[in-house]
XYZ file of N, CA and C in Angstrom:
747
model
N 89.151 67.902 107.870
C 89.067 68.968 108.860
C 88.068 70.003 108.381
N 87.088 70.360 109.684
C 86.037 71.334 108.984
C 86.395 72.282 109.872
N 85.833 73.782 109.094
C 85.679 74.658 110.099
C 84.905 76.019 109.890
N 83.660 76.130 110.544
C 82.747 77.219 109.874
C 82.998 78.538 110.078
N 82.683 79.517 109.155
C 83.671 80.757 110.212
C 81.904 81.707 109.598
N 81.354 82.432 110.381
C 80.098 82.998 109.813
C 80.342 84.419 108.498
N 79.339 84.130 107.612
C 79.959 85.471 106.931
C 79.706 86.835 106.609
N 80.472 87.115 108.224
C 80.354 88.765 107.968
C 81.559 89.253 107.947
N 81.812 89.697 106.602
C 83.348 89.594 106.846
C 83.300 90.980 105.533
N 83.247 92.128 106.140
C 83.944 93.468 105.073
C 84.978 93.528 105.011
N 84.981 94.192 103.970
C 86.504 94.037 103.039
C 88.017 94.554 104.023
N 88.812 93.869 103.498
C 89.859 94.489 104.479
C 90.360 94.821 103.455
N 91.707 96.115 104.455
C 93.232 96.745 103.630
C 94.129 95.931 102.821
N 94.480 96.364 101.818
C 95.330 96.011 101.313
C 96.819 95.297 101.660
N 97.126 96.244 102.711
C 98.327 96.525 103.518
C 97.770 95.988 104.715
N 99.096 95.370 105.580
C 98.913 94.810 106.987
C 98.725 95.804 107.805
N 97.662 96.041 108.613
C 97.150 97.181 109.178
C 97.916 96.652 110.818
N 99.102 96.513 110.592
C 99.512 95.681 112.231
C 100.478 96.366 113.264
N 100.307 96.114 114.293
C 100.522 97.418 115.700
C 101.004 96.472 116.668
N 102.642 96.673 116.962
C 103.191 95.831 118.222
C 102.591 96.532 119.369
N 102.076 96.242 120.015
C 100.824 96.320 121.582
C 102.131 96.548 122.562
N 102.481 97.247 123.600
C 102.759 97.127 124.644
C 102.166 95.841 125.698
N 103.347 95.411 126.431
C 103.295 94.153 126.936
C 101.789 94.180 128.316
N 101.484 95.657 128.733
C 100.078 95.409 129.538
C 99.047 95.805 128.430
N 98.149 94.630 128.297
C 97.271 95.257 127.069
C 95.932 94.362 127.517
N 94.556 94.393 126.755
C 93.537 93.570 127.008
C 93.262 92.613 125.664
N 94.054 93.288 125.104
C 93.856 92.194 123.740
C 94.539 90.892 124.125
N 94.416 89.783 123.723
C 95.073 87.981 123.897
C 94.214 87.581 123.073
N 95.309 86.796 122.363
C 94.751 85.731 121.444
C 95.243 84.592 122.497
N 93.853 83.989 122.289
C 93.759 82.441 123.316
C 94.674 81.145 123.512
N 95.231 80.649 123.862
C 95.968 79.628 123.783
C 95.107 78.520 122.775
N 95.868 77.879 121.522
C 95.039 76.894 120.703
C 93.736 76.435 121.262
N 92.200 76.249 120.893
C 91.374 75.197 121.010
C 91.652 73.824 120.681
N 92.134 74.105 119.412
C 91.871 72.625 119.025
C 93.378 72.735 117.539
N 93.922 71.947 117.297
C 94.439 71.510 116.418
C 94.675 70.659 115.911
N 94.764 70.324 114.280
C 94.884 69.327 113.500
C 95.962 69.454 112.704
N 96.646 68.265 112.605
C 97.338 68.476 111.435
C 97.536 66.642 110.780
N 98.515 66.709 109.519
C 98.043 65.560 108.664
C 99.774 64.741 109.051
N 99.467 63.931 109.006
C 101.109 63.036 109.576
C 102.377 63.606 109.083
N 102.842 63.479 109.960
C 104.511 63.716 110.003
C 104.312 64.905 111.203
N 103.588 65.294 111.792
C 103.889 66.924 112.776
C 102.649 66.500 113.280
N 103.131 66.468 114.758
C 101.923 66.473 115.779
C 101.352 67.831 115.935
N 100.134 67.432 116.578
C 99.135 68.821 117.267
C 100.168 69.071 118.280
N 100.732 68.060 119.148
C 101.305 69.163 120.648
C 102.206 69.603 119.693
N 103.292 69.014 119.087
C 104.414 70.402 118.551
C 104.016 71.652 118.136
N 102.956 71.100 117.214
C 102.097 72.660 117.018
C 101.827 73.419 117.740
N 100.882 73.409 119.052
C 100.371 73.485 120.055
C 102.037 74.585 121.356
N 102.792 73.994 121.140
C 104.065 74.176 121.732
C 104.654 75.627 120.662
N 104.896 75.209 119.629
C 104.719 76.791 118.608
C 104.107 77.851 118.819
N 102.667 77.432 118.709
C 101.615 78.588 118.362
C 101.826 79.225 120.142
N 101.523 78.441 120.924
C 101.819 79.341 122.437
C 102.879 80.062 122.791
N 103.937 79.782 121.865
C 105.096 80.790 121.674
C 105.099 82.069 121.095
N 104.110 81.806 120.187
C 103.969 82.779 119.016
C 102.048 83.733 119.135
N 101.779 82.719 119.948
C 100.473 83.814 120.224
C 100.349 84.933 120.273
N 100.680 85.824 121.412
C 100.282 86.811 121.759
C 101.209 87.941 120.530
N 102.498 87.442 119.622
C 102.859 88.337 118.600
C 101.627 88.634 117.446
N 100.933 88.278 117.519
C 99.418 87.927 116.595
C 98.763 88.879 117.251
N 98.825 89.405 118.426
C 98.029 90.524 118.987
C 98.101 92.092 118.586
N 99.367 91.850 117.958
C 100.046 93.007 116.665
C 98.945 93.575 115.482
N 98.458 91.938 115.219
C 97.715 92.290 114.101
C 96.285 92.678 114.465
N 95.949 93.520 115.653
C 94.713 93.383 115.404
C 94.003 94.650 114.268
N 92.860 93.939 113.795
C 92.451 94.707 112.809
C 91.641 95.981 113.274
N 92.315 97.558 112.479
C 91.727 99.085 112.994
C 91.241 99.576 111.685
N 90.671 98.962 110.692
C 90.153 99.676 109.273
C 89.006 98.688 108.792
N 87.812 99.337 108.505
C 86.980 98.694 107.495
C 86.735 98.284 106.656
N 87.352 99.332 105.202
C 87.293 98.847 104.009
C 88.901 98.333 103.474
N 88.470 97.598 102.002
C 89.854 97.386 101.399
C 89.883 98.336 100.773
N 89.359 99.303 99.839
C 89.709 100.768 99.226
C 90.330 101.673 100.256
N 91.539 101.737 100.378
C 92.433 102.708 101.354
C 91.330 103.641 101.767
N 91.167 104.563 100.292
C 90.347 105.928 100.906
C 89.343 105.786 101.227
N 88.696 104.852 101.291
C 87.187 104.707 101.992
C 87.332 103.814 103.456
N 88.691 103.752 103.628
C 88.581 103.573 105.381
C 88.209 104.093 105.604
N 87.672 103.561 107.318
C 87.148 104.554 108.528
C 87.504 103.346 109.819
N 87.865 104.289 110.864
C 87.945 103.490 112.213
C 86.558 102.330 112.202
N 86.728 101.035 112.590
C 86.327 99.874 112.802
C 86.053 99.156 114.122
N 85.033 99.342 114.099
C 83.758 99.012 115.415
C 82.732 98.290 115.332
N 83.463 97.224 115.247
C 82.412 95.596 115.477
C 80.864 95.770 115.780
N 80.056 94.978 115.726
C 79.069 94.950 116.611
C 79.237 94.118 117.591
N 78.515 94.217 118.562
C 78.484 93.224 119.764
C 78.849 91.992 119.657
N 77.975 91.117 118.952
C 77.696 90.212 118.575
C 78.680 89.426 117.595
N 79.808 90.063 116.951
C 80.514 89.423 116.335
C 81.493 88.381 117.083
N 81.670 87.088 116.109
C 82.046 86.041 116.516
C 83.638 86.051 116.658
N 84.646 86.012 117.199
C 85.836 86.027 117.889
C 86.525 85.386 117.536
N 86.437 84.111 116.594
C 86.722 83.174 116.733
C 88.266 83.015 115.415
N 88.925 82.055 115.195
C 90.532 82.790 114.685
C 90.547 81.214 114.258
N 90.565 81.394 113.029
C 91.382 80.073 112.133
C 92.735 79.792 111.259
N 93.409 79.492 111.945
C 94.635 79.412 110.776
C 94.880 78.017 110.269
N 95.142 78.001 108.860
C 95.315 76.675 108.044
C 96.618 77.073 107.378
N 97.085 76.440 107.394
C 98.822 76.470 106.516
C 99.813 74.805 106.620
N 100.820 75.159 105.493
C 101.281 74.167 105.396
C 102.670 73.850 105.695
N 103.335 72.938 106.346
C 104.655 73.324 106.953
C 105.989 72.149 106.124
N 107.071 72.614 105.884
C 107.802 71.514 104.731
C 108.617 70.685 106.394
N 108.919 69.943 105.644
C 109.833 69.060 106.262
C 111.210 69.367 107.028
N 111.688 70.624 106.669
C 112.556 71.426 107.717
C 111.913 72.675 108.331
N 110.614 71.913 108.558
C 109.815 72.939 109.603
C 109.101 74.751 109.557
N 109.509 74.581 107.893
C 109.291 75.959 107.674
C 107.967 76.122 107.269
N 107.127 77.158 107.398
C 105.553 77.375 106.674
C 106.018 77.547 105.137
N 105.300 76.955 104.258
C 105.144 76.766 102.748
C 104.587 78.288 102.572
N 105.408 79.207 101.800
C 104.848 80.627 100.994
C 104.009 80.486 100.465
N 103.791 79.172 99.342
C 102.241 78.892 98.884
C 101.689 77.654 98.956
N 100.959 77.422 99.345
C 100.392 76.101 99.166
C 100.286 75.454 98.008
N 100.039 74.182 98.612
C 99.167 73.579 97.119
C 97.901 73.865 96.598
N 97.172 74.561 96.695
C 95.968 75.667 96.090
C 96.892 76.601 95.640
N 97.923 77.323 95.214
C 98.500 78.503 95.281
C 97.751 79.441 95.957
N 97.782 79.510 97.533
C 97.674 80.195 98.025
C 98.298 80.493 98.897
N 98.704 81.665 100.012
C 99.581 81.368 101.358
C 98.805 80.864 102.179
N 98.953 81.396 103.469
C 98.588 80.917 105.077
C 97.174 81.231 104.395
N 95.938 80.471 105.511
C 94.581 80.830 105.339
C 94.715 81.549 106.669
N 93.777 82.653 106.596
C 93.510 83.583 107.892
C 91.836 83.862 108.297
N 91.596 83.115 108.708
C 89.586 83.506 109.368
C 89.712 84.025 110.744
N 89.051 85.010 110.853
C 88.872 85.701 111.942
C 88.116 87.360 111.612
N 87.449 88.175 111.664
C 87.101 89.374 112.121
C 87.912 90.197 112.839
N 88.489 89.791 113.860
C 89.123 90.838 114.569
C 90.628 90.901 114.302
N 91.156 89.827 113.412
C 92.587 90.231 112.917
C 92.789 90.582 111.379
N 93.915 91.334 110.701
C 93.988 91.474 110.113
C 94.894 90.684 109.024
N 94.218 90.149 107.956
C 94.402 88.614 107.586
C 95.871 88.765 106.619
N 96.081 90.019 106.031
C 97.858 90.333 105.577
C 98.949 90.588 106.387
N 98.208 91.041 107.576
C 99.604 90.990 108.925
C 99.870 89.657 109.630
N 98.803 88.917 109.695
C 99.143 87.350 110.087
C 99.869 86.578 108.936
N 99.665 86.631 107.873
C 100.043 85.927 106.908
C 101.529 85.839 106.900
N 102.046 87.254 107.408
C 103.394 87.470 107.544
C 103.769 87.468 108.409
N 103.346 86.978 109.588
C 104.247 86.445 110.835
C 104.121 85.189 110.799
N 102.885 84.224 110.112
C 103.084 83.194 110.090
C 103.797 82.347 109.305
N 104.340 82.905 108.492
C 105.289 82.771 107.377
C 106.770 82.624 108.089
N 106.776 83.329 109.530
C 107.747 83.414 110.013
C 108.035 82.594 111.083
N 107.084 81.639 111.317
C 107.045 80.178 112.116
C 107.763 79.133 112.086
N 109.167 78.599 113.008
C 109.379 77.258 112.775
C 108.839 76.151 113.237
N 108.908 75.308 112.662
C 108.483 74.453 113.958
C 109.504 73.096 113.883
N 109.571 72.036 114.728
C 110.498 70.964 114.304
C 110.337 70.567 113.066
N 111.465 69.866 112.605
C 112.052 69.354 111.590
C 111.321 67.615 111.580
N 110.968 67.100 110.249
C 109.980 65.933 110.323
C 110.791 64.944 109.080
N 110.712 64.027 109.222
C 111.109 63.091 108.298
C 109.870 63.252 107.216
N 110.445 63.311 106.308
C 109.484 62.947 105.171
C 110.162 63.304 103.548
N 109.531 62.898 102.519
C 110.219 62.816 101.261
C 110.286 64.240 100.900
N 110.950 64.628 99.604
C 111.016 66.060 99.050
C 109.796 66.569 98.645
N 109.200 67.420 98.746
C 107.700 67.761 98.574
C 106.867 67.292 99.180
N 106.760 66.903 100.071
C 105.766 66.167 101.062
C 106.112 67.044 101.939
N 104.159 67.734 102.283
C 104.136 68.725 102.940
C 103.140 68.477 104.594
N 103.078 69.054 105.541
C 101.858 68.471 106.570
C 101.206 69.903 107.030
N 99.750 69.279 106.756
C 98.401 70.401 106.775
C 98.544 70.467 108.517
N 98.216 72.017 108.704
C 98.117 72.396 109.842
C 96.675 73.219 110.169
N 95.847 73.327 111.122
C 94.774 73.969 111.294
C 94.764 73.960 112.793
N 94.506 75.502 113.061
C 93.931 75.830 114.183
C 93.371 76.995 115.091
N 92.702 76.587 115.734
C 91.266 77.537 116.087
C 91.932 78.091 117.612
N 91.332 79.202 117.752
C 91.778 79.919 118.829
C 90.678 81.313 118.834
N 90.761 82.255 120.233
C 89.408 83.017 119.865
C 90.567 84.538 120.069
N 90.340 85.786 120.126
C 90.730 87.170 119.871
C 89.995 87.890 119.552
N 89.945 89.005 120.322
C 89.167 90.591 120.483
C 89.602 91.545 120.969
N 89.500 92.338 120.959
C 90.114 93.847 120.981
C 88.618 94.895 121.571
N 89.482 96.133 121.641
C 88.597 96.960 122.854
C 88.298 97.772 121.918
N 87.418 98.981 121.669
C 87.717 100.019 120.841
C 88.528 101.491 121.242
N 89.250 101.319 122.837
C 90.043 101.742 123.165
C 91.617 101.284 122.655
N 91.573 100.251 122.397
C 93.263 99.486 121.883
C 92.768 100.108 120.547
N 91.989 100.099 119.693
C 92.363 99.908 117.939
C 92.199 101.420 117.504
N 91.393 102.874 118.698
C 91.819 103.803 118.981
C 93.510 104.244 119.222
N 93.595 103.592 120.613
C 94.997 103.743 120.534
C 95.946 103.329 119.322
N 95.567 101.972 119.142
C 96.796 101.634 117.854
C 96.910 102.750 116.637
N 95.501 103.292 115.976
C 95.595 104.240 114.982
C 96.649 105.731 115.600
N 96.422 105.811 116.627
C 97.332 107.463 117.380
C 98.404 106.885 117.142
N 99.176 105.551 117.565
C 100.367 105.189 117.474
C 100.641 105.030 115.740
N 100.071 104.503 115.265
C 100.824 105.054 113.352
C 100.807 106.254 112.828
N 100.008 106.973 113.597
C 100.283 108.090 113.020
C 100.914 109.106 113.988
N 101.639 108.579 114.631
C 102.565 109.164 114.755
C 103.966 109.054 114.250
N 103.992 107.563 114.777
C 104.989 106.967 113.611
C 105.369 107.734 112.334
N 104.340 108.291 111.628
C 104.107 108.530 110.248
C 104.741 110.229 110.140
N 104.288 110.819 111.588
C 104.360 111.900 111.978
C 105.935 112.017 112.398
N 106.790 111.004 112.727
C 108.120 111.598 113.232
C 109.349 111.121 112.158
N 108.296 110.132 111.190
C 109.685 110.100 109.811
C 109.569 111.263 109.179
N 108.060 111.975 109.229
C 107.964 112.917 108.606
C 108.859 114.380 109.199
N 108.826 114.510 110.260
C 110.569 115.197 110.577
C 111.490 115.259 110.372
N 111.599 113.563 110.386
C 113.391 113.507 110.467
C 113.565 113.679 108.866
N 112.957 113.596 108.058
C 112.915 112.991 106.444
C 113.105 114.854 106.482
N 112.147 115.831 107.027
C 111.919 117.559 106.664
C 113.524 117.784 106.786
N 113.758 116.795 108.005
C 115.455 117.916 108.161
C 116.516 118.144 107.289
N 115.818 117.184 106.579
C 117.236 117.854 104.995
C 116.682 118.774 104.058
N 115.855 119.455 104.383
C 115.430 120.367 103.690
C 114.449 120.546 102.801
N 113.815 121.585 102.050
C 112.561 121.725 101.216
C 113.501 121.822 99.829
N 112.475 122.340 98.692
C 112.873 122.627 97.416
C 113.334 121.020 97.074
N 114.556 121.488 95.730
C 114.894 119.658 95.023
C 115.078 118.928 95.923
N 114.400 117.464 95.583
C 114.986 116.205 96.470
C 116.159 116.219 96.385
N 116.502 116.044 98.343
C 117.543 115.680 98.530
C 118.337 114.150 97.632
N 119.939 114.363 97.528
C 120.944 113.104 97.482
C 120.155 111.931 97.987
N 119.589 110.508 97.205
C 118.929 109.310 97.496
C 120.146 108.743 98.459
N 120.919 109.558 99.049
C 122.387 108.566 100.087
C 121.741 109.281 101.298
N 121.308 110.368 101.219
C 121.244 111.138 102.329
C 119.416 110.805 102.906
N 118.979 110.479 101.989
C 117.818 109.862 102.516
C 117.215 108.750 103.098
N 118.207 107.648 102.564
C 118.377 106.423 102.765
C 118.864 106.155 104.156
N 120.141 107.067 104.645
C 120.891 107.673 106.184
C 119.467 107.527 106.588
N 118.538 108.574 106.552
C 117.599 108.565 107.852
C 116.575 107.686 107.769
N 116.426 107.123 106.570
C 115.709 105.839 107.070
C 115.947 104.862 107.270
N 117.459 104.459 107.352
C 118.131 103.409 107.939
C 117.976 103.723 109.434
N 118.374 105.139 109.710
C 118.510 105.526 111.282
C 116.982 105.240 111.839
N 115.856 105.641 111.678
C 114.885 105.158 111.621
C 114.092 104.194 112.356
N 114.482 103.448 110.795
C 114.436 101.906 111.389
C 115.389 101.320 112.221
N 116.161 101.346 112.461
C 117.337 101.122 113.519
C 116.646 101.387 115.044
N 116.576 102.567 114.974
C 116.074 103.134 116.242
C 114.823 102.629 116.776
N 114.164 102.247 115.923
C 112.338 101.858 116.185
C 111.789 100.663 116.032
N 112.767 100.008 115.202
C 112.864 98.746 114.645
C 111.190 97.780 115.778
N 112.460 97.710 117.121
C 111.659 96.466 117.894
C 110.029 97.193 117.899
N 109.975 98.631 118.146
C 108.252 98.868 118.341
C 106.906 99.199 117.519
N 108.050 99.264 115.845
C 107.413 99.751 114.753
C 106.346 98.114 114.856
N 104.855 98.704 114.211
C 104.181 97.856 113.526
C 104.172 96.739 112.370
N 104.809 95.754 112.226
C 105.024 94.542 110.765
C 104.515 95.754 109.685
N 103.820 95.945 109.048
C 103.143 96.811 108.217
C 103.463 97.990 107.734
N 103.802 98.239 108.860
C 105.324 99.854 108.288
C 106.353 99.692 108.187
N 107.127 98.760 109.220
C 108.458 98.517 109.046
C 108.836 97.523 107.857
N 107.503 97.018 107.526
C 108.601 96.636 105.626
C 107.881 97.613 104.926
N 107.082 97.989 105.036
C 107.028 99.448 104.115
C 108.305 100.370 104.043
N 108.517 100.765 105.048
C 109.828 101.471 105.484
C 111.279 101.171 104.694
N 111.640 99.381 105.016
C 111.871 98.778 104.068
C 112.278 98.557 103.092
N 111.171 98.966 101.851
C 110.653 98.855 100.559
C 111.325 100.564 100.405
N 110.920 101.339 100.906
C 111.760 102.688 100.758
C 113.069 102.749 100.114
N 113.856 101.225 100.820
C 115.493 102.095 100.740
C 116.041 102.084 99.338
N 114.707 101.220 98.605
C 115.654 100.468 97.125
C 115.233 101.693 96.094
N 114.214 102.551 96.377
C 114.184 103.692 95.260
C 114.710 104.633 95.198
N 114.097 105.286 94.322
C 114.517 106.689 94.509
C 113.730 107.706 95.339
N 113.911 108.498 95.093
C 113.315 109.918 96.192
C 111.810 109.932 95.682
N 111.856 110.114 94.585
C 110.599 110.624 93.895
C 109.383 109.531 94.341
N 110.101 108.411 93.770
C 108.883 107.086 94.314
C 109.337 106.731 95.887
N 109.718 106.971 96.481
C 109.788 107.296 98.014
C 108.917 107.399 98.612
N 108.667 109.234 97.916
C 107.508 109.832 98.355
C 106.449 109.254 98.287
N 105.773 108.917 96.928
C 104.872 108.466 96.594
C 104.080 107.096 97.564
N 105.372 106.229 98.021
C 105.019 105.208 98.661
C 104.655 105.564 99.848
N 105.684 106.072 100.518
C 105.333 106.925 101.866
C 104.035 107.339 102.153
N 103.237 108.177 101.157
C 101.764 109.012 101.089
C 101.020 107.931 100.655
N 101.073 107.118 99.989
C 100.197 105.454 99.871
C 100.120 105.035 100.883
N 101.546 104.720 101.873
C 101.180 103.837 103.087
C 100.532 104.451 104.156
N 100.673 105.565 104.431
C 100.259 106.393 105.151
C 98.260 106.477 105.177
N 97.858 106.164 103.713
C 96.629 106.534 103.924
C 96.444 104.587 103.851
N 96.851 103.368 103.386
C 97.077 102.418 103.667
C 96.431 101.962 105.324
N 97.456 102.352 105.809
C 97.436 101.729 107.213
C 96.593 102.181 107.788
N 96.401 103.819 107.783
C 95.435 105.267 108.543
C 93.769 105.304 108.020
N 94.156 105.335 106.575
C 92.643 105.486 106.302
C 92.092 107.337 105.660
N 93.985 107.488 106.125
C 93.188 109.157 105.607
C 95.120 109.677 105.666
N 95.274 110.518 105.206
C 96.920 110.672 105.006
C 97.711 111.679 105.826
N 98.983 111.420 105.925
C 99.362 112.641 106.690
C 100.383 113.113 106.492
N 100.017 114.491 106.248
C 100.496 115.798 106.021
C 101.619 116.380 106.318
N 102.970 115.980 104.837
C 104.101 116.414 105.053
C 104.436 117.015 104.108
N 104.584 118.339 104.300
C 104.461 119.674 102.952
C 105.854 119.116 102.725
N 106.923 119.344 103.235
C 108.651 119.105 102.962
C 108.585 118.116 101.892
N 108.262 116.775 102.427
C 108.510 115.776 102.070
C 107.527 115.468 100.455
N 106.405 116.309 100.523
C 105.809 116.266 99.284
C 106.156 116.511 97.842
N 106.832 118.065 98.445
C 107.744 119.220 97.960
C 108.439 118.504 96.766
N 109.393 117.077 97.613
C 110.163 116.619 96.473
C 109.830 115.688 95.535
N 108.166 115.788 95.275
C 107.788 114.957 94.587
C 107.345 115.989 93.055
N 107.479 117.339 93.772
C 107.013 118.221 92.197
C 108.172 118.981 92.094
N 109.390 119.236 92.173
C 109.915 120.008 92.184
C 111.112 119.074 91.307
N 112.312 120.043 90.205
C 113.342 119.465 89.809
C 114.371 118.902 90.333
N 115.093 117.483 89.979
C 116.193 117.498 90.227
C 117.392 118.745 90.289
């Protein structure tokens, strides 16, 4: 299986830069072109998957330029860039995508207009039927499909994280300035949070979010103001919540 992908390809984020779209949108990722895969799992089963799972891929479209957080900046294609969306991965025998391949690598992700750590992790999250075959015997999957975005959507998507970013940063102020709050009482509102926002939060924050509940306050913070300039490209500004990163127990 070949597949050329051209190379203009600047660095991406670290972090899954990924944004659940409201259901009227202009972004679509295409129904499969073409798929291959190696015996034991047909193309239509595949084919029957991926059209299930398409348009959640529209989440990921990519709104940052560089991979150095702080040297993002909003991301504006040229004309001329090619559209085009490759995924290669490997699926076990109870239908699940392989975490790493046999290269030790995960999912392969080619494309420009998506962002290749937010796919990785929805495709990770793919079943597909169940296949006869021995223990470790795995079947190669590949397939091409095209996706683009407006610079009105990847506008909009950046207003939507940061706001996001903007209303934990409230609810997190309401327990107050000076020493970090009780790690029980913090954990409360970001359980509530995520609870509440769960279905519209972005893949990319909501396990960031996540990753929050297992520390403490201090590295909380810290993560919080990482992801923030992560996803954004530039950080946002929560005196409260900073507060308890210099101040005593």
């Amino acid at each position: 299986m070949h597949f050329h992908m051209p190379r203009i390809v600047p660095r991406w984020s670290a972090l899954a830069l990924c944004l659940l779209l409201p259901v009227a949108h202009a972004a679509e990722v295409s129904p499969a072109s073409q798929v291959e895969t190696s015996p034991g799992l047909s193309p239509e089963a595949v084919k029957r998957v991926f059209e299930q799972q398409r348009q959640a891929l529209a989440s990921c479209m990519r709104l940052l330029t560089e991979e150095d957080p702080r040297e993002n900046t909003p991301w504006n294609p040229p004309p001329d860039v090619d559209d085009r969306v490759l995924l290669s991965f490997e699926v076990g025998r109870d239908g699940k995508v392989r975490e790493v391949a046999h290269d030790g690598k995960g999912p392969r992700v080619e494309g420009l207009y998506l962002d290749r750590t937010c796919v990785r992790m929805l495709v990770r999250s793919w079943r597909f039927p169940a296949f006869p075959a021995r223990q470790g015997e795995w079947v190669r999957v590949e397939i091409q499909a095209r996706f683009s975005t407006t610079a009105a959507e990847r506008k909009a998507g950046l207003a939507r994280i940061r706001e996001e970013f903007e209303a934990l940063c409230r609810a997190l102020s309401a327990l107050g300035g000076g020493k970090p709050p009780p790690k029980q009482d913090v954990t409360q509102i970001l359980q509530r949070f995520l609870a509440e926002r769960r279905s519209r939060l972005f893949p990319g924050m909501r396990y960031s979010l996540e990753g929050l509940l297992d520390v403490n306050v201090r590295d909380m913070v810290t993560l919080y103001e990482n992801s923030a300039i992560e996803l954004l490209g530039t950080p946002v500004a929560c005196p409260t919540v900073h507060g308890w990163s210099t101040q005593e127990p």
